[in-house]
C-alpha cells in the first residue's frame, strides 16, 4: 500500500508541477490578449461566462456495477471552441482554452471526487488542453495550406479533422492519466479504463467537438442557426447520459433487491437448518449441546486458518447438520448409558453416510455434504 500511495502521489505531484507552470503562462497570455490587443477579448469574456454557467451540468459515467468512473461536463465543448478561436493566427495562444479547461475540470469534480482526484483531474485538464491546443494550430496550418476554399468561408476540411484529432488526444491524455492514478490508489495498475467508460466518455468528447465546430461556424458566419444546432447536440448528449444514468440506477436497484431476496432466503434456509439441528441434538440426550459446541469450534478454526467465505459458510452449516444421520439410528442406541455392542456400534457408524446421502439432495451452494459424510473419518484416512 505504501508503494501504491507513493506512485499515485508522484504522478499527482508531477502533473501538478507541470500544470502550475502552464496555468501561470496561460494567465499571462490571456491577460496579454486582453490588455495589449484588440483580438477576441469580448468573445473570451462571453465564453468565460457561458463556461461558468454550464460547468456544473455534469453527467455521471459509471460502470454497470455502479462504480463512478468519471464525470463529464457539457462545458467541454466551449473549451474546444476556445481552442479553435485562440490557438490559431492571429492570437496563436493556448492560454484562454487552458484557463477554461481548468475551470471546467475543477467545477465538475469539486465536492464529488476526493481532493487528490480533483487536483489530478484539474492538472491533467490543463496539460492535455495545452498539448491539444498547440497541436491544433499546427494541424490547421497544415490543412489550410492544402485548402483551395474561398477566403472567409467555413472550410470543414480545414477545421474538422484537426478538431477531432485534438479532442481525441485531449481525452486520451486526461482519461488514461486519471485511470492510472485511480488504479495506483486502489493498489492495482490498470493500463486503460474499462471499455464502457471509454465508449461513453469518448462519445461525449466527440459530440462536444461537433458542437464546438458549430459554435465556431456561428461566430465565423455571424449566424445563430449553427449555434442553435450546437446547443441541440449538447442538450441531446446530456439527456442521453441522464437516461443512461437512470437506467443504471434501475439495474443497480434491481440487483440490490435480488441480493436482498437471496440474503433473506439464505437466512430462512439457515434458520431451518438450525431448527433441524436442535431437534436432532435433542434426540441424543447423551450429547446435548454437542452441535452448538461443534459449530463454534469449527467456525473459529475456519477463521483461524483464513478459509474463504464460502468454506466458512460450509463449516457453519456442516457443523450444525453433521449428526443429521442419527435420524436413522434407534434412540435406545443413542441414549444407551453403557458401552455399545459390536452390532450397535455398527449401526451407529452409519449415521455419517446417511447424513451425507440426505444432504446430497439439498444442493447447498457450498460443500456441506462432504463435511457431514466424512466428519468421523480418521486423519490418516483409515476409517471411522
Short mmCIF file of C-alpha atoms in Angstrom, two decimals, residues 321 324 352-374:
data_model
loop_
_atom_site.label_atom_id
_atom_site.label_comp_id
_atom_site.label_asym_id
_atom_site.label_seq_id
_atom_site.Cartn_x
_atom_site.Cartn_y
_atom_site.Cartn_z
CA UNK A 321 -26.01 -30.79 10.41
CA UNK A 324 -28.38 -35.44 10.88
CA UNK A 352 -22.29 -40.01 8.65
CA UNK A 353 -23.10 -41.86 5.42
CA UNK A 354 -26.84 -41.48 5.94
CA UNK A 355 -26.35 -37.77 6.70
CA UNK A 356 -24.31 -37.27 3.54
CA UNK A 357 -26.96 -39.05 1.47
CA UNK A 358 -29.70 -36.86 2.97
CA UNK A 359 -27.84 -33.61 2.27
CA UNK A 360 -26.76 -34.69 -1.21
CA UNK A 361 -30.25 -33.79 -2.42
CA UNK A 362 -30.26 -30.33 -0.85
CA UNK A 363 -27.78 -28.77 -3.35
CA UNK A 364 -26.10 -26.39 -0.96
CA UNK A 365 -24.14 -23.56 -2.66
CA UNK A 366 -21.13 -24.61 -0.55
CA UNK A 367 -19.60 -28.05 0.23
CA UNK A 368 -21.68 -29.20 3.20
CA UNK A 369 -22.20 -32.80 2.12
CA UNK A 370 -18.53 -33.83 2.41
CA UNK A 371 -18.27 -32.30 5.89
CA UNK A 372 -21.18 -34.39 7.10
CA UNK A 373 -20.23 -37.57 5.22
CA UNK A 374 -16.63 -37.66 6.44
#
